[in-house]
Amino acid sequence: SQQGEEDPQALSIQEGENATMNCSYKTSINNLQWYRQNSGRGLVHLILIRSNEREKHSGRLRVTLDTSKKSSSLLITASRAADTASYFCATDGTSGTYKYIFGTGTRLKVLA
Amino acid sequence: NAGVTQTPKFRVLKTGQSMTLLCAQDMNHEYMYWYRQDPGMGLRLIHYSVGEGTTAKGEVPDGYNVSRLKKQNFLLGLESAAPSQTSVYFCASSYLLGHGSSYNEQFFGPGTRLTVL
């Protein structure tokens, strides 16, 4: 079963606008990661947030984590056409098995 | 560094045929993973390995076998392919940043697109 569920499934915005996508998960975690996948390519790691962190920034990316609600959000500010991709959250478990569960992804389309 | 490479990139099989997908990484990573990606399903973990000579089952291991004889290689085998195994297969690897914790990012290969007729 999927650990993470992204919302929305698809998002279409104009260049320059902000894009927000959400991830909900089911069990306790050590950390949560966000990945990007361009069409036909492998996934690329964007950012990792640990369970004791509430917010993290990397360039135009801002990630928040609310462990009480078991949810995370990824904000991309001032979006560009090159941000068009699918975005996935991935969560580990606290059992130390080193395996990650990926969500179903949000397909983002940024219109020029 | 080549990072994570996968061979082949594309393959078409007939039902019942067997094949092996090869994943290689040159980053000296301890952990390696095999995922499948189907439309609308995200990535699902098939098998993974936390070190040379060790493997473990993921979410969807049935119909697949794996081997990690060398640290840099992780092989995924399909003994008798079925149409339900039509998918895109991704290999990933990662290292461990903190002792006893999985604070690590995964590095992905470009994928293998497999069609089983």
PDB file of C-alpha atoms in Angstrom:
ATOM      1  CA  SER A   1       0.000   0.000   0.000  1.00  0.00           C
ATOM      2  CA  GLN A   2       1.128   3.531  -0.657  1.00  0.00           C
ATOM      3  CA  GLN A   3       2.554   5.352   2.346  1.00  0.00           C
ATOM      4  CA  GLY A   4       2.375   8.782   0.800  1.00  0.00           C
ATOM      5  CA  GLU A   5      -0.476  10.301  -1.109  1.00  0.00           C
ATOM      6  CA  GLU A   6       0.073  13.527  -2.982  1.00  0.00           C
ATOM      7  CA  ASP A   7      -2.566  16.129  -3.542  1.00  0.00           C
ATOM      8  CA  PRO A   8      -3.508  17.384  -6.049  1.00  0.00           C
ATOM      9  CA  GLN A   9      -2.882  14.678  -8.624  1.00  0.00           C
ATOM     10  CA  ALA A  10      -2.378  17.313 -11.293  1.00  0.00           C
ATOM     11  CA  LEU A  11      -1.742  21.047 -11.207  1.00  0.00           C
ATOM     12  CA  SER A  12      -1.530  23.569 -14.013  1.00  0.00           C
ATOM     13  CA  ILE A  13      -0.279  27.106 -13.373  1.00  0.00           C
ATOM     14  CA  GLN A  14       1.144  30.084 -15.238  1.00  0.00           C
ATOM     15  CA  GLU A  15       4.847  30.841 -15.239  1.00  0.00           C
ATOM     16  CA  GLY A  16       5.742  33.075 -12.309  1.00  0.00           C
ATOM     17  CA  GLU A  17       3.008  31.729 -10.054  1.00  0.00           C
ATOM     18  CA  ASN A  18       3.648  29.611  -6.979  1.00  0.00           C
ATOM     19  CA  ALA A  19       2.881  25.889  -6.937  1.00  0.00           C
ATOM     20  CA  THR A  20       1.927  24.041  -3.784  1.00  0.00           C
ATOM     21  CA  MET A  21       1.572  20.298  -3.511  1.00  0.00           C
ATOM     22  CA  ASN A  22       0.804  18.237  -0.458  1.00  0.00           C
ATOM     23  CA  CYS A  23       1.761  14.808   0.817  1.00  0.00           C
ATOM     24  CA  SER A  24       0.014  12.790   3.489  1.00  0.00           C
ATOM     25  CA  TYR A  25       1.433   9.637   5.014  1.00  0.00           C
ATOM     26  CA  LYS A  26       0.275   6.960   7.401  1.00  0.00           C
ATOM     27  CA  THR A  27       2.984   5.910   9.842  1.00  0.00           C
ATOM     28  CA  SER A  28       5.719   7.571  11.882  1.00  0.00           C
ATOM     29  CA  ILE A  29       8.813   8.572   9.951  1.00  0.00           C
ATOM     30  CA  ASN A  30      12.462   9.494  10.396  1.00  0.00           C
ATOM     31  CA  ASN A  31      12.467  11.782   7.397  1.00  0.00           C
ATOM     32  CA  LEU A  32      10.512  12.748   4.312  1.00  0.00           C
ATOM     33  CA  GLN A  33      11.978  13.486   0.931  1.00  0.00           C
ATOM     34  CA  TRP A  34      10.709  15.159  -2.199  1.00  0.00           C
ATOM     35  CA  TYR A  35      11.749  14.065  -5.673  1.00  0.00           C
ATOM     36  CA  ARG A  36      11.150  15.403  -9.167  1.00  0.00           C
ATOM     37  CA  GLN A  37      10.692  13.281 -12.282  1.00  0.00           C
ATOM     38  CA  ASN A  38      10.865  14.762 -15.742  1.00  0.00           C
ATOM     39  CA  SER A  39       8.971  12.867 -18.403  1.00  0.00           C
ATOM     40  CA  GLY A  40      10.718   9.629 -19.321  1.00  0.00           C
ATOM     41  CA  ARG A  41      13.516  10.124 -16.811  1.00  0.00           C
ATOM     42  CA  GLY A  42      14.545   8.799 -13.422  1.00  0.00           C
ATOM     43  CA  LEU A  43      13.751  10.615 -10.201  1.00  0.00           C
ATOM     44  CA  VAL A  44      15.972  13.387  -8.900  1.00  0.00           C
ATOM     45  CA  HIS A  45      16.227  14.214  -5.205  1.00  0.00           C
ATOM     46  CA  LEU A  46      15.104  17.752  -4.312  1.00  0.00           C
ATOM     47  CA  ILE A  47      15.080  18.106  -0.559  1.00  0.00           C
ATOM     48  CA  LEU A  48      14.983  16.093   2.658  1.00  0.00           C
ATOM     49  CA  ILE A  49      13.298  17.152   5.868  1.00  0.00           C
ATOM     50  CA  ARG A  50      13.825  15.307   9.126  1.00  0.00           C
ATOM     51  CA  SER A  51      11.062  14.468  11.548  1.00  0.00           C
ATOM     52  CA  ASN A  52      12.346  17.032  14.074  1.00  0.00           C
ATOM     53  CA  GLU A  53      12.302  19.843  11.496  1.00  0.00           C
ATOM     54  CA  ARG A  54       9.242  21.900  10.626  1.00  0.00           C
ATOM     55  CA  GLU A  55      10.424  23.852   7.614  1.00  0.00           C
ATOM     56  CA  LYS A  56      13.286  23.757   5.182  1.00  0.00           C
ATOM     57  CA  HIS A  57      14.324  25.903   2.230  1.00  0.00           C
ATOM     58  CA  SER A  58      16.418  25.212  -0.839  1.00  0.00           C
ATOM     59  CA  GLY A  59      16.496  27.902  -3.505  1.00  0.00           C
ATOM     60  CA  ARG A  60      12.906  28.357  -4.739  1.00  0.00           C
ATOM     61  CA  LEU A  61      11.724  25.331  -2.779  1.00  0.00           C
ATOM     62  CA  ARG A  62      10.121  25.423   0.623  1.00  0.00           C
ATOM     63  CA  VAL A  63       9.109  22.256   2.419  1.00  0.00           C
ATOM     64  CA  THR A  64       7.056  22.050   5.583  1.00  0.00           C
ATOM     65  CA  LEU A  65       6.407  19.039   7.766  1.00  0.00           C
ATOM     66  CA  ASP A  66       3.631  18.558  10.311  1.00  0.00           C
ATOM     67  CA  THR A  67       4.201  15.237  12.050  1.00  0.00           C
ATOM     68  CA  SER A  68       1.049  15.615  14.151  1.00  0.00           C
ATOM     69  CA  LYS A  69      -1.028  15.666  10.953  1.00  0.00           C
ATOM     70  CA  LYS A  70       1.318  13.309   9.110  1.00  0.00           C
ATOM     71  CA  SER A  71       1.562  15.712   6.213  1.00  0.00           C
ATOM     72  CA  SER A  72       4.091  17.724   4.253  1.00  0.00           C
ATOM     73  CA  SER A  73       3.871  20.413   1.616  1.00  0.00           C
ATOM     74  CA  LEU A  74       6.228  21.457  -1.157  1.00  0.00           C
ATOM     75  CA  LEU A  75       6.066  25.036  -2.374  1.00  0.00           C
ATOM     76  CA  ILE A  76       7.790  26.086  -5.569  1.00  0.00           C
ATOM     77  CA  THR A  77       7.946  29.851  -5.831  1.00  0.00           C
ATOM     78  CA  ALA A  78       8.124  31.864  -9.051  1.00  0.00           C
ATOM     79  CA  SER A  79       7.626  28.766 -11.155  1.00  0.00           C
ATOM     80  CA  ARG A  80       9.262  28.333 -14.536  1.00  0.00           C
ATOM     81  CA  ALA A  81       8.378  26.208 -17.543  1.00  0.00           C
ATOM     82  CA  ALA A  82      11.359  24.002 -16.646  1.00  0.00           C
ATOM     83  CA  ASP A  83       9.607  23.073 -13.378  1.00  0.00           C
ATOM     84  CA  THR A  84       7.098  21.066 -15.406  1.00  0.00           C
ATOM     85  CA  ALA A  85       7.475  17.542 -14.013  1.00  0.00           C
ATOM     86  CA  SER A  86       5.961  15.059 -11.602  1.00  0.00           C
ATOM     87  CA  TYR A  87       6.766  15.498  -7.932  1.00  0.00           C
ATOM     88  CA  PHE A  88       6.831  12.667  -5.422  1.00  0.00           C
ATOM     89  CA  CYS A  89       7.171  12.494  -1.691  1.00  0.00           C
ATOM     90  CA  ALA A  90       8.955   9.534  -0.127  1.00  0.00           C
ATOM     91  CA  THR A  91       8.872   8.459   3.472  1.00  0.00           C
ATOM     92  CA  ASP A  92      10.891   5.978   5.443  1.00  0.00           C
ATOM     93  CA  GLY A  93       9.759   4.111   8.506  1.00  0.00           C
ATOM     94  CA  THR A  94      11.192   4.239  11.990  1.00  0.00           C
ATOM     95  CA  SER A  95      12.035   0.539  11.997  1.00  0.00           C
ATOM     96  CA  GLY A  96      15.432   1.112  10.411  1.00  0.00           C
ATOM     97  CA  THR A  97      14.824  -1.039   7.376  1.00  0.00           C
ATOM     98  CA  TYR A  98      16.134   1.711   5.085  1.00  0.00           C
ATOM     99  CA  LYS A  99      13.350   1.376   2.575  1.00  0.00           C
ATOM    100  CA  TYR A 100      11.313   4.259   1.275  1.00  0.00           C
ATOM    101  CA  ILE A 101       7.701   4.361   0.225  1.00  0.00           C
ATOM    102  CA  PHE A 102       6.814   6.750  -2.570  1.00  0.00           C
ATOM    103  CA  GLY A 103       3.534   8.524  -3.069  1.00  0.00           C
ATOM    104  CA  THR A 104       1.536   8.581  -6.268  1.00  0.00           C
ATOM    105  CA  GLY A 105       2.870  11.966  -7.336  1.00  0.00           C
ATOM    106  CA  THR A 106       1.614  15.380  -8.447  1.00  0.00           C
ATOM    107  CA  ARG A 107       1.911  16.228 -12.128  1.00  0.00           C
ATOM    108  CA  LEU A 108       2.808  19.900 -12.416  1.00  0.00           C
ATOM    109  CA  LYS A 109       2.488  21.785 -15.669  1.00  0.00           C
ATOM    110  CA  VAL A 110       3.840  25.319 -15.853  1.00  0.00           C
ATOM    111  CA  LEU A 111       2.534  27.270 -18.800  1.00  0.00           C
ATOM    112  CA  ALA A 112       4.802  29.854 -20.425  1.00  0.00           C
TER     113      ALA A 112
ATOM    114  CA  ASN B   1      31.193   9.259 -12.461  1.00  0.00           C
ATOM    115  CA  ALA B   2      28.416   7.550 -14.328  1.00  0.00           C
ATOM    116  CA  GLY B   3      26.179   7.408 -11.243  1.00  0.00           C
ATOM    117  CA  VAL B   4      23.505   4.727 -11.556  1.00  0.00           C
ATOM    118  CA  THR B   5      23.215   2.954 -14.877  1.00  0.00           C
ATOM    119  CA  GLN B   6      20.647   0.422 -16.021  1.00  0.00           C
ATOM    120  CA  THR B   7      20.714  -2.047 -18.872  1.00  0.00           C
ATOM    121  CA  PRO B   8      18.839  -2.579 -21.050  1.00  0.00           C
ATOM    122  CA  LYS B   9      16.866   0.638 -21.649  1.00  0.00           C
ATOM    123  CA  PHE B  10      14.021  -1.135 -23.461  1.00  0.00           C
ATOM    124  CA  ARG B  11      12.947  -4.726 -23.756  1.00  0.00           C
ATOM    125  CA  VAL B  12       9.998  -6.633 -25.168  1.00  0.00           C
ATOM    126  CA  LEU B  13       9.365 -10.138 -23.873  1.00  0.00           C
ATOM    127  CA  LYS B  14       6.835 -12.816 -24.593  1.00  0.00           C
ATOM    128  CA  THR B  15       4.874 -14.344 -21.736  1.00  0.00           C
ATOM    129  CA  GLY B  16       6.937 -17.009 -20.025  1.00  0.00           C
ATOM    130  CA  GLN B  17      10.332 -15.720 -21.125  1.00  0.00           C
ATOM    131  CA  SER B  18      12.973 -14.804 -18.602  1.00  0.00           C
ATOM    132  CA  MET B  19      15.348 -11.894 -18.386  1.00  0.00           C
ATOM    133  CA  THR B  20      17.700 -10.075 -16.048  1.00  0.00           C
ATOM    134  CA  LEU B  21      17.911  -6.343 -15.553  1.00  0.00           C
ATOM    135  CA  LEU B  22      21.270  -5.017 -14.490  1.00  0.00           C
ATOM    136  CA  CYS B  23      21.859  -2.034 -12.245  1.00  0.00           C
ATOM    137  CA  ALA B  24      25.327  -0.678 -11.609  1.00  0.00           C
ATOM    138  CA  GLN B  25      26.490   2.199  -9.416  1.00  0.00           C
ATOM    139  CA  ASP B  26      29.941   3.697  -9.061  1.00  0.00           C
ATOM    140  CA  MET B  27      29.341   5.734  -5.893  1.00  0.00           C
ATOM    141  CA  ASN B  28      30.265   2.983  -3.422  1.00  0.00           C
ATOM    142  CA  HIS B  29      26.730   3.047  -2.015  1.00  0.00           C
ATOM    143  CA  GLU B  30      25.692   0.419   0.483  1.00  0.00           C
ATOM    144  CA  TYR B  31      22.006   0.405  -0.328  1.00  0.00           C
ATOM    145  CA  MET B  32      20.392  -0.468  -3.614  1.00  0.00           C
ATOM    146  CA  TYR B  33      16.738  -0.696  -4.601  1.00  0.00           C
ATOM    147  CA  TRP B  34      14.520  -1.895  -7.417  1.00  0.00           C
ATOM    148  CA  TYR B  35      11.194  -0.153  -8.071  1.00  0.00           C
ATOM    149  CA  ARG B  36       8.492  -0.464 -10.663  1.00  0.00           C
ATOM    150  CA  GLN B  37       6.455   2.472 -11.855  1.00  0.00           C
ATOM    151  CA  ASP B  38       3.012   2.063 -13.326  1.00  0.00           C
ATOM    152  CA  PRO B  39       0.654   4.846 -14.456  1.00  0.00           C
ATOM    153  CA  GLY B  40      -1.149   6.390 -11.501  1.00  0.00           C
ATOM    154  CA  MET B  41       0.619   4.112  -9.012  1.00  0.00           C
ATOM    155  CA  GLY B  42       3.793   6.003  -8.241  1.00  0.00           C
ATOM    156  CA  LEU B  43       6.840   3.885  -7.472  1.00  0.00           C
ATOM    157  CA  ARG B  44       6.523   0.584  -5.692  1.00  0.00           C
ATOM    158  CA  LEU B  45       9.465  -1.138  -4.068  1.00  0.00           C
ATOM    159  CA  ILE B  46      10.178  -4.627  -5.388  1.00  0.00           C
ATOM    160  CA  HIS B  47      13.329  -5.663  -3.539  1.00  0.00           C
ATOM    161  CA  TYR B  48      16.192  -3.887  -1.871  1.00  0.00           C
ATOM    162  CA  SER B  49      19.657  -4.596  -0.507  1.00  0.00           C
ATOM    163  CA  VAL B  50      21.463  -3.088   2.440  1.00  0.00           C
ATOM    164  CA  GLY B  51      24.835  -4.515   1.480  1.00  0.00           C
ATOM    165  CA  GLU B  52      26.760  -6.973  -0.626  1.00  0.00           C
ATOM    166  CA  GLY B  53      25.301 -10.455  -0.342  1.00  0.00           C
ATOM    167  CA  THR B  54      22.059  -9.323   1.330  1.00  0.00           C
ATOM    168  CA  THR B  55      18.606  -8.783  -0.147  1.00  0.00           C
ATOM    169  CA  ALA B  56      15.138  -8.174   1.240  1.00  0.00           C
ATOM    170  CA  LYS B  57      11.582  -8.036  -0.058  1.00  0.00           C
ATOM    171  CA  GLY B  58       9.736  -4.815  -0.674  1.00  0.00           C
ATOM    172  CA  GLU B  59       6.048  -4.164  -1.337  1.00  0.00           C
ATOM    173  CA  VAL B  60       5.645  -6.181  -4.535  1.00  0.00           C
ATOM    174  CA  PRO B  61       8.292  -8.940  -4.664  1.00  0.00           C
ATOM    175  CA  ASP B  62       6.247 -11.751  -6.218  1.00  0.00           C
ATOM    176  CA  GLY B  63       7.512 -12.889  -9.614  1.00  0.00           C
ATOM    177  CA  TYR B  64      10.928 -11.280  -9.145  1.00  0.00           C
ATOM    178  CA  ASN B  65      14.266 -12.381  -7.753  1.00  0.00           C
ATOM    179  CA  VAL B  66      17.362 -10.333  -7.022  1.00  0.00           C
ATOM    180  CA  SER B  67      21.036 -10.813  -6.329  1.00  0.00           C
ATOM    181  CA  ARG B  68      23.762  -8.555  -4.962  1.00  0.00           C
ATOM    182  CA  LEU B  69      26.962 -10.523  -5.480  1.00  0.00           C
ATOM    183  CA  LYS B  70      29.062  -7.386  -5.876  1.00  0.00           C
ATOM    184  CA  LYS B  71      28.574  -4.147  -4.008  1.00  0.00           C
ATOM    185  CA  GLN B  72      28.255  -2.110  -7.193  1.00  0.00           C
ATOM    186  CA  ASN B  73      25.712  -4.345  -8.954  1.00  0.00           C
ATOM    187  CA  PHE B  74      22.110  -5.239  -8.203  1.00  0.00           C
ATOM    188  CA  LEU B  75      20.372  -7.650 -10.559  1.00  0.00           C
ATOM    189  CA  LEU B  76      16.625  -8.050 -10.976  1.00  0.00           C
ATOM    190  CA  GLY B  77      15.409 -11.286 -12.534  1.00  0.00           C
ATOM    191  CA  LEU B  78      12.096 -12.274 -14.022  1.00  0.00           C
ATOM    192  CA  GLU B  79      11.961 -16.061 -14.271  1.00  0.00           C
ATOM    193  CA  SER B  80       8.692 -16.316 -16.183  1.00  0.00           C
ATOM    194  CA  ALA B  81       7.461 -12.951 -17.411  1.00  0.00           C
ATOM    195  CA  ALA B  82       3.765 -12.097 -17.266  1.00  0.00           C
ATOM    196  CA  PRO B  83       1.853  -9.213 -18.908  1.00  0.00           C
ATOM    197  CA  SER B  84       1.254  -7.790 -15.403  1.00  0.00           C
ATOM    198  CA  GLN B  85       4.999  -7.139 -15.219  1.00  0.00           C
ATOM    199  CA  THR B  86       4.823  -4.636 -18.048  1.00  0.00           C
ATOM    200  CA  SER B  87       6.178  -1.519 -16.391  1.00  0.00           C
ATOM    201  CA  VAL B  88       9.071   0.893 -16.125  1.00  0.00           C
ATOM    202  CA  TYR B  89      11.725  -0.389 -13.727  1.00  0.00           C
ATOM    203  CA  PHE B  90      13.971   1.936 -11.803  1.00  0.00           C
ATOM    204  CA  CYS B  91      17.053   1.130  -9.822  1.00  0.00           C
ATOM    205  CA  ALA B  92      18.300   3.423  -7.080  1.00  0.00           C
ATOM    206  CA  SER B  93      21.173   3.510  -4.647  1.00  0.00           C
ATOM    207  CA  SER B  94      21.957   5.422  -1.501  1.00  0.00           C
ATOM    208  CA  TYR B  95      24.501   5.810   1.260  1.00  0.00           C
ATOM    209  CA  LEU B  96      24.007   6.107   4.962  1.00  0.00           C
ATOM    210  CA  LEU B  97      24.676   9.512   6.489  1.00  0.00           C
ATOM    211  CA  GLY B  98      23.973   8.791  10.114  1.00  0.00           C
ATOM    212  CA  HIS B  99      24.593   5.660  12.104  1.00  0.00           C
ATOM    213  CA  GLY B 100      21.379   3.796  12.741  1.00  0.00           C
ATOM    214  CA  SER B 101      19.288   6.229  10.763  1.00  0.00           C
ATOM    215  CA  SER B 102      18.296   6.486   7.150  1.00  0.00           C
ATOM    216  CA  TYR B 103      19.056  10.169   6.492  1.00  0.00           C
ATOM    217  CA  ASN B 104      19.900   9.490   2.882  1.00  0.00           C
ATOM    218  CA  GLU B 105      18.815  10.518  -0.579  1.00  0.00           C
ATOM    219  CA  GLN B 106      18.382   8.008  -3.330  1.00  0.00           C
ATOM    220  CA  PHE B 107      20.094   8.291  -6.689  1.00  0.00           C
ATOM    221  CA  PHE B 108      18.067   6.877  -9.537  1.00  0.00           C
ATOM    222  CA  GLY B 109      18.976   5.279 -12.813  1.00  0.00           C
ATOM    223  CA  PRO B 110      17.254   6.261 -16.087  1.00  0.00           C
ATOM    224  CA  GLY B 111      14.875   3.295 -16.053  1.00  0.00           C
ATOM    225  CA  THR B 112      14.152   0.215 -18.137  1.00  0.00           C
ATOM    226  CA  ARG B 113      10.904   0.094 -20.068  1.00  0.00           C
ATOM    227  CA  LEU B 114       9.697  -3.512 -20.197  1.00  0.00           C
ATOM    228  CA  THR B 115       6.765  -4.767 -22.221  1.00  0.00           C
ATOM    229  CA  VAL B 116       5.511  -8.323 -21.817  1.00  0.00           C
ATOM    230  CA  LEU B 117       3.253  -9.532 -24.598  1.00  0.00           C
TER     231      LEU B 117
END
